mmCIF file of C-alpha atoms in Angstrom:
data_model
loop_
_atom_site.group_PDB
_atom_site.id
_atom_site.type_symbol
_atom_site.label_atom_id
_atom_site.label_comp_id
_atom_site.label_asym_id
_atom_site.label_seq_id
_atom_site.Cartn_x
_atom_site.Cartn_y
_atom_site.Cartn_z
ATOM 1 C CA MET A 171 0.000 0.000 0.000
ATOM 2 C CA PRO A 172 1.375 3.439 -0.836
ATOM 3 C CA GLU A 173 2.150 5.448 2.258
ATOM 4 C CA GLU A 174 0.437 8.826 2.611
ATOM 5 C CA PHE A 175 2.537 11.861 3.488
ATOM 6 C CA LYS A 176 1.790 15.353 4.743
ATOM 7 C CA PRO A 177 3.260 17.861 2.318
ATOM 8 C CA GLY A 178 5.299 20.747 3.692
ATOM 9 C CA CYS A 179 6.556 23.811 1.884
ATOM 10 C CA ALA A 180 9.405 22.001 0.179
ATOM 11 C CA ARG A 181 8.543 20.291 -3.071
ATOM 12 C CA PRO A 182 8.658 16.579 -2.281
ATOM 13 C CA THR A 183 10.920 14.584 -4.563
ATOM 14 C CA GLY A 184 11.925 10.987 -5.020
ATOM 15 C CA GLY A 185 14.614 9.293 -7.013
ATOM 16 C CA PRO A 186 16.196 6.033 -7.990
ATOM 17 C CA VAL A 187 16.414 3.425 -5.226
ATOM 18 C CA GLY A 188 19.890 2.287 -4.249
ATOM 19 C CA GLU A 189 21.709 5.498 -5.096
ATOM 20 C CA GLU A 190 24.184 6.686 -2.483
ATOM 21 C CA PRO A 191 23.109 9.916 -0.803
ATOM 22 C CA ALA A 192 25.351 12.884 -1.552
ATOM 23 C CA LYS A 193 27.932 13.476 1.180
ATOM 24 C CA ALA A 194 28.248 17.076 2.319
ATOM 25 C CA GLY A 195 31.592 18.718 2.973
ATOM 26 C CA THR A 196 33.870 15.779 2.400
ATOM 27 C CA GLU A 197 37.536 16.786 2.299
ATOM 28 C CA GLU A 198 38.713 13.654 0.593
ATOM 29 C CA PRO A 199 39.760 14.032 -2.994
ATOM 30 C CA ILE A 200 36.901 12.992 -5.156
ATOM 31 C CA ILE A 201 37.943 10.267 -7.500
ATOM 32 C CA LYS A 202 35.589 10.312 -10.401
ATOM 33 C CA LYS A 203 34.420 6.813 -11.019
ATOM 34 C CA GLU A 204 33.803 5.746 -14.555
ATOM 35 C CA GLU A 205 30.201 6.783 -14.692
ATOM 36 C CA GLN A 206 28.249 3.674 -15.541
ATOM 37 C CA LYS A 207 25.300 4.926 -17.524
ATOM 38 C CA PRO A 208 22.230 2.928 -16.619
ATOM 39 C CA MET A 209 21.226 1.062 -19.716
ATOM 40 C CA ILE A 210 17.571 0.591 -20.396
ATOM 41 C CA GLN A 211 17.123 -2.640 -22.273
ATOM 42 C CA VAL A 212 14.191 -4.919 -22.893
ATOM 43 C CA GLY A 213 14.586 -8.145 -20.951
ATOM 44 C CA LYS A 214 16.443 -6.294 -18.171
ATOM 45 C CA LYS A 215 15.261 -5.101 -14.793
ATOM 46 C CA ALA A 216 13.372 -1.801 -14.610
ATOM 47 C CA PRO A 217 15.309 0.635 -12.369
ATOM 48 C CA ASP A 218 13.518 0.849 -9.028
ATOM 49 C CA PHE A 219 12.571 4.285 -7.693
ATOM 50 C CA THR A 220 10.441 6.051 -5.151
ATOM 51 C CA ALA A 221 8.422 9.107 -6.078
ATOM 52 C CA PRO A 222 5.731 11.263 -4.524
ATOM 53 C CA ALA A 223 2.380 11.075 -6.242
ATOM 54 C CA TYR A 224 -1.112 12.505 -6.262
ATOM 55 C CA PHE A 225 -3.564 9.616 -6.131
ATOM 56 C CA GLN A 226 -7.302 9.876 -5.536
ATOM 57 C CA GLY A 227 -7.260 12.941 -3.331
ATOM 58 C CA LYS A 228 -4.126 12.074 -1.367
ATOM 59 C CA PHE A 229 -0.385 12.673 -1.575
ATOM 60 C CA VAL A 230 1.380 9.308 -1.358
ATOM 61 C CA ASN A 231 4.849 7.862 -1.842
ATOM 62 C CA ILE A 232 5.053 5.234 -4.566
ATOM 63 C CA LYS A 233 7.807 2.660 -4.929
ATOM 64 C CA LEU A 234 7.963 0.864 -8.252
ATOM 65 C CA SER A 235 8.910 -2.462 -6.629
ATOM 66 C CA GLU A 236 5.586 -2.435 -4.746
ATOM 67 C CA TYR A 237 4.048 -3.291 -8.114
ATOM 68 C CA LEU A 238 5.954 -6.577 -8.474
ATOM 69 C CA GLY A 239 3.430 -9.303 -9.301
ATOM 70 C CA LYS A 240 1.452 -6.978 -11.564
ATOM 71 C CA TRP A 241 1.814 -5.809 -15.133
ATOM 72 C CA THR A 242 2.777 -2.157 -14.888
ATOM 73 C CA LEU A 243 2.774 0.673 -17.423
ATOM 74 C CA LEU A 244 5.151 3.499 -16.534
ATOM 75 C CA CYS A 245 4.412 6.597 -18.628
ATOM 76 C CA PHE A 246 6.410 9.816 -18.741
ATOM 77 C CA TYR A 247 5.108 13.020 -20.317
ATOM 78 C CA PRO A 248 6.443 16.548 -20.759
ATOM 79 C CA GLY A 249 4.151 18.396 -18.399
ATOM 80 C CA ASP A 250 0.798 19.063 -16.780
ATOM 81 C CA PHE A 251 -1.484 21.425 -18.702
ATOM 82 C CA THR A 252 0.365 20.810 -21.942
ATOM 83 C CA PHE A 253 -1.920 19.942 -24.774
ATOM 84 C CA VAL A 254 -1.277 16.402 -25.990
ATOM 85 C CA MET B 984 5.239 10.789 -14.281
ATOM 86 C CA SER B 985 6.442 14.284 -15.101
ATOM 87 C CA ILE B 986 8.664 16.928 -13.543
ATOM 88 C CA ASP B 987 5.604 18.740 -12.169
ATOM 89 C CA SER B 988 5.032 18.787 -8.413
ATOM 90 C CA VAL B 989 2.247 16.752 -6.793
ATOM 91 C CA PHE B 990 0.505 20.066 -6.140
ATOM 92 C CA VAL B 991 0.317 20.845 -9.867
ATOM 93 C CA HIS B 992 -0.785 17.242 -10.510
ATOM 94 C CA LYS B 993 -3.658 17.807 -8.092
ATOM 95 C CA MET B 994 -4.682 21.034 -9.821
ATOM 96 C CA TRP B 995 -4.514 19.461 -13.275
ATOM 97 C CA ASN B 996 -6.541 16.442 -12.180
ATOM 98 C CA ASP B 997 -9.125 18.385 -10.216
ATOM 99 C CA ASN B 998 -9.601 21.252 -12.673
ATOM 100 C CA GLU B 999 -9.188 19.649 -16.081
ATOM 101 C CA LEU B 1000 -8.649 15.880 -16.258
ATOM 102 C CA SER B 1001 -11.590 15.066 -13.995
ATOM 103 C CA LYS B 1002 -13.756 16.815 -16.604
ATOM 104 C CA MET B 1003 -12.526 14.340 -19.241
ATOM 105 C CA VAL B 1004 -12.432 11.197 -17.080
ATOM 106 C CA LYS B 1005 -15.212 10.560 -14.585
ATOM 107 C CA GLY B 1006 -13.735 10.347 -11.094
ATOM 108 C CA GLY B 1007 -10.391 11.740 -12.244
ATOM 109 C CA VAL B 1008 -7.154 9.951 -13.041
ATOM 110 C CA PRO B 1009 -7.480 6.354 -11.754
ATOM 111 C CA PHE B 1010 -3.734 5.775 -11.292
ATOM 112 C CA PRO B 1011 -1.002 7.584 -9.310
ATOM 113 C CA MET B 1012 0.296 10.795 -10.934
ATOM 114 C CA LEU B 1013 4.004 10.608 -10.112
ATOM 115 C CA SER B 1014 6.305 13.590 -9.631
ATOM 116 C CA ASP B 1015 9.955 13.546 -10.721
ATOM 117 C CA ALA B 1016 11.211 17.055 -9.934
ATOM 118 C CA GLY B 1017 14.771 17.206 -11.224
ATOM 119 C CA GLY B 1018 14.237 14.359 -13.644
ATOM 120 C CA ARG B 1019 16.354 11.817 -11.773
ATOM 121 C CA VAL B 1020 13.998 8.924 -12.430
ATOM 122 C CA GLY B 1021 13.570 10.042 -16.039
ATOM 123 C CA THR B 1022 17.354 10.120 -16.376
ATOM 124 C CA ALA B 1023 17.583 6.551 -15.059
ATOM 125 C CA TYR B 1024 15.112 5.560 -17.772
ATOM 126 C CA GLY B 1025 16.929 7.529 -20.459
ATOM 127 C CA ILE B 1026 13.981 9.735 -21.384
ATOM 128 C CA TYR B 1027 14.809 12.994 -19.531
ATOM 129 C CA ASP B 1028 15.718 15.857 -21.851
ATOM 130 C CA PRO B 1029 18.112 18.086 -19.854
ATOM 131 C CA ASP B 1030 18.079 20.822 -22.516
ATOM 132 C CA ALA B 1031 14.324 21.293 -22.327
ATOM 133 C CA GLY B 1032 14.164 20.340 -18.651
ATOM 134 C CA VAL B 1033 11.269 17.943 -19.241
ATOM 135 C CA GLU B 1034 10.686 14.247 -19.744
ATOM 136 C CA THR B 1035 9.884 12.979 -23.199
ATOM 137 C CA ARG B 1036 6.941 10.694 -23.878
ATOM 138 C CA GLY B 1037 8.432 7.413 -22.664
ATOM 139 C CA ARG B 1038 6.234 4.377 -22.017
ATOM 140 C CA PHE B 1039 7.587 1.218 -20.398
ATOM 141 C CA ILE B 1040 5.838 -2.147 -20.072
ATOM 142 C CA ILE B 1041 7.082 -3.829 -16.890
ATOM 143 C CA ASP B 1042 6.161 -7.465 -16.230
ATOM 144 C CA PRO B 1043 5.272 -9.028 -12.837
ATOM 145 C CA ASP B 1044 8.972 -9.845 -12.257
ATOM 146 C CA GLY B 1045 9.964 -6.186 -12.750
ATOM 147 C CA ILE B 1046 11.482 -6.850 -16.179
ATOM 148 C CA ILE B 1047 11.046 -4.306 -18.975
ATOM 149 C CA GLN B 1048 9.324 -6.122 -21.848
ATOM 150 C CA GLY B 1049 8.924 -3.140 -24.146
ATOM 151 C CA PHE B 1050 9.260 0.594 -24.393
ATOM 152 C CA GLU B 1051 8.391 3.461 -26.700
ATOM 153 C CA VAL B 1052 9.651 7.034 -26.624
ATOM 154 C CA LEU B 1053 8.069 9.920 -28.550
ATOM 155 C CA THR B 1054 8.930 13.597 -28.734
ATOM 156 C CA PRO B 1055 6.353 15.857 -27.045
ATOM 157 C CA PRO B 1056 3.993 16.864 -29.900
ATOM 158 C CA VAL B 1057 2.771 13.356 -30.747
ATOM 159 C CA GLY B 1058 0.535 11.432 -28.357
ATOM 160 C CA ARG B 1059 0.533 7.742 -27.618
ATOM 161 C CA ASN B 1060 -1.812 5.055 -28.908
ATOM 162 C CA ILE B 1061 -3.300 3.576 -25.735
ATOM 163 C CA ALA B 1062 -4.948 0.683 -27.601
ATOM 164 C CA GLU B 1063 -1.545 -0.339 -28.988
ATOM 165 C CA SER B 1064 -0.002 -0.290 -25.513
ATOM 166 C CA LEU B 1065 -2.827 -2.498 -24.206
ATOM 167 C CA ARG B 1066 -2.463 -4.825 -27.205
ATOM 168 C CA GLN B 1067 1.214 -5.253 -26.424
ATOM 169 C CA VAL B 1068 0.460 -6.012 -22.765
ATOM 170 C CA GLN B 1069 -2.111 -8.628 -23.875
ATOM 171 C CA ALA B 1070 0.453 -10.190 -26.215
ATOM 172 C CA PHE B 1071 3.132 -10.334 -23.493
ATOM 173 C CA GLN B 1072 0.591 -11.833 -21.081
ATOM 174 C CA LEU B 1073 -0.299 -14.548 -23.594
ATOM 175 C CA VAL B 1074 3.361 -15.382 -24.206
ATOM 176 C CA ARG B 1075 4.015 -15.501 -20.455
ATOM 177 C CA GLU B 1076 0.988 -17.709 -19.745
ATOM 178 C CA SER B 1077 2.048 -20.113 -22.502
ATOM 179 C CA LYS B 1078 5.513 -20.218 -20.890
ATOM 180 C CA GLY B 1079 7.038 -19.212 -24.199
ATOM 181 C CA THR B 1080 5.416 -21.985 -26.258
ATOM 182 C CA GLN B 1081 3.435 -19.394 -28.232
ATOM 183 C CA ALA B 1082 4.475 -16.225 -30.021
ATOM 184 C CA THR B 1083 2.352 -13.437 -31.451
ATOM 185 C CA PRO B 1084 3.073 -12.547 -35.083
ATOM 186 C CA SER B 1085 2.897 -9.059 -36.581
ATOM 187 C CA GLY B 1086 -0.572 -7.562 -36.283
ATOM 188 C CA TRP B 1087 -1.704 -10.045 -33.638
ATOM 189 C CA LYS B 1088 -4.523 -9.057 -31.381
ATOM 190 C CA PRO B 1089 -6.714 -11.170 -29.076
ATOM 191 C CA GLY B 1090 -8.565 -13.809 -31.118
ATOM 192 C CA LYS B 1091 -6.022 -13.910 -33.928
ATOM 193 C CA THR B 1092 -3.730 -16.866 -34.672
ATOM 194 C CA THR B 1093 -0.597 -17.293 -32.593
ATOM 195 C CA LEU B 1094 2.513 -19.145 -33.716
ATOM 196 C CA LYS B 1095 4.000 -22.181 -31.971
ATOM 197 C CA PRO B 1096 7.719 -21.946 -32.639
ATOM 198 C CA GLY B 1097 9.518 -25.247 -33.074
ATOM 199 C CA PRO B 1098 11.308 -27.421 -35.618
ATOM 200 C CA ASP B 1099 8.079 -28.134 -37.530
ATOM 201 C CA LEU B 1100 7.374 -24.441 -38.090
ATOM 202 C CA VAL B 1101 10.713 -23.645 -39.713
ATOM 203 C CA GLY B 1102 10.063 -22.535 -43.289
ATOM 204 C CA LYS B 1103 6.349 -23.135 -42.824
ATOM 205 C CA VAL B 1104 5.170 -19.817 -41.423
ATOM 206 C CA TRP B 1105 3.855 -18.895 -44.890
ATOM 207 C CA GLU B 1106 1.374 -21.775 -44.586
ATOM 208 C CA VAL B 1107 -0.178 -20.604 -41.320
ATOM 209 C CA TRP B 1108 0.261 -16.834 -41.483
ATOM 210 C CA LYS B 1109 -0.643 -14.454 -44.318
ATOM 211 C CA THR B 1110 0.588 -10.892 -44.718
ATOM 212 C CA SER B 1111 -3.024 -9.661 -44.671
ATOM 213 C CA MET B 1112 -3.088 -10.785 -41.018
ATOM 214 C CA ALA B 1113 -0.575 -8.035 -40.191
ATOM 215 C CA PHE B 1114 -3.324 -5.486 -40.714
ATOM 216 C CA ASP B 1115 -6.573 -4.764 -38.953
ATOM 217 C CA ASP B 1116 -9.620 -6.178 -40.720
#
């Protein structure tokens, strides 16, 4: 079940699951790792993520992996109140 | 999912979409401010600052079975997305013993791949079957 949240003034955001949180103020030299671009490929796992959502009158947090066991359509679009 | 906040999603649903669809949008309207999820899926356009029209079919094991990406001015064909889901469901239920040829939709002939079908597809499938009747 998606978990409801109380929105504050900050815009709630989500992101990919499993990403390391950014460390603030680290003095260590940052060694740039070879950035491994996530490859989207049919037959491969869909990247898991959490994201805030509006759903039937409530603000909830959605995690893609909660939909395991179901066929899921994930649709992106350019923006609310655009025309298409 | 778009880069809009959940607050804008609410306004769009309540003030416009609920006038097109009775009861409003029946699925979660996801927010991806910053486009990090869209980037993971390869459909975020950093120049325009928006997500392009990506559509991913994800099976019950969390595997991507198909995707389609369009630039903003052209809308999707929902019936085609549903047809593809139905085809993937049939293949999954048959545990891979059946395949859906071009133009397949529910009720149309499926193919049973195997040694006996090699070179014989022309006998069971006609090009006219690629098109809607």
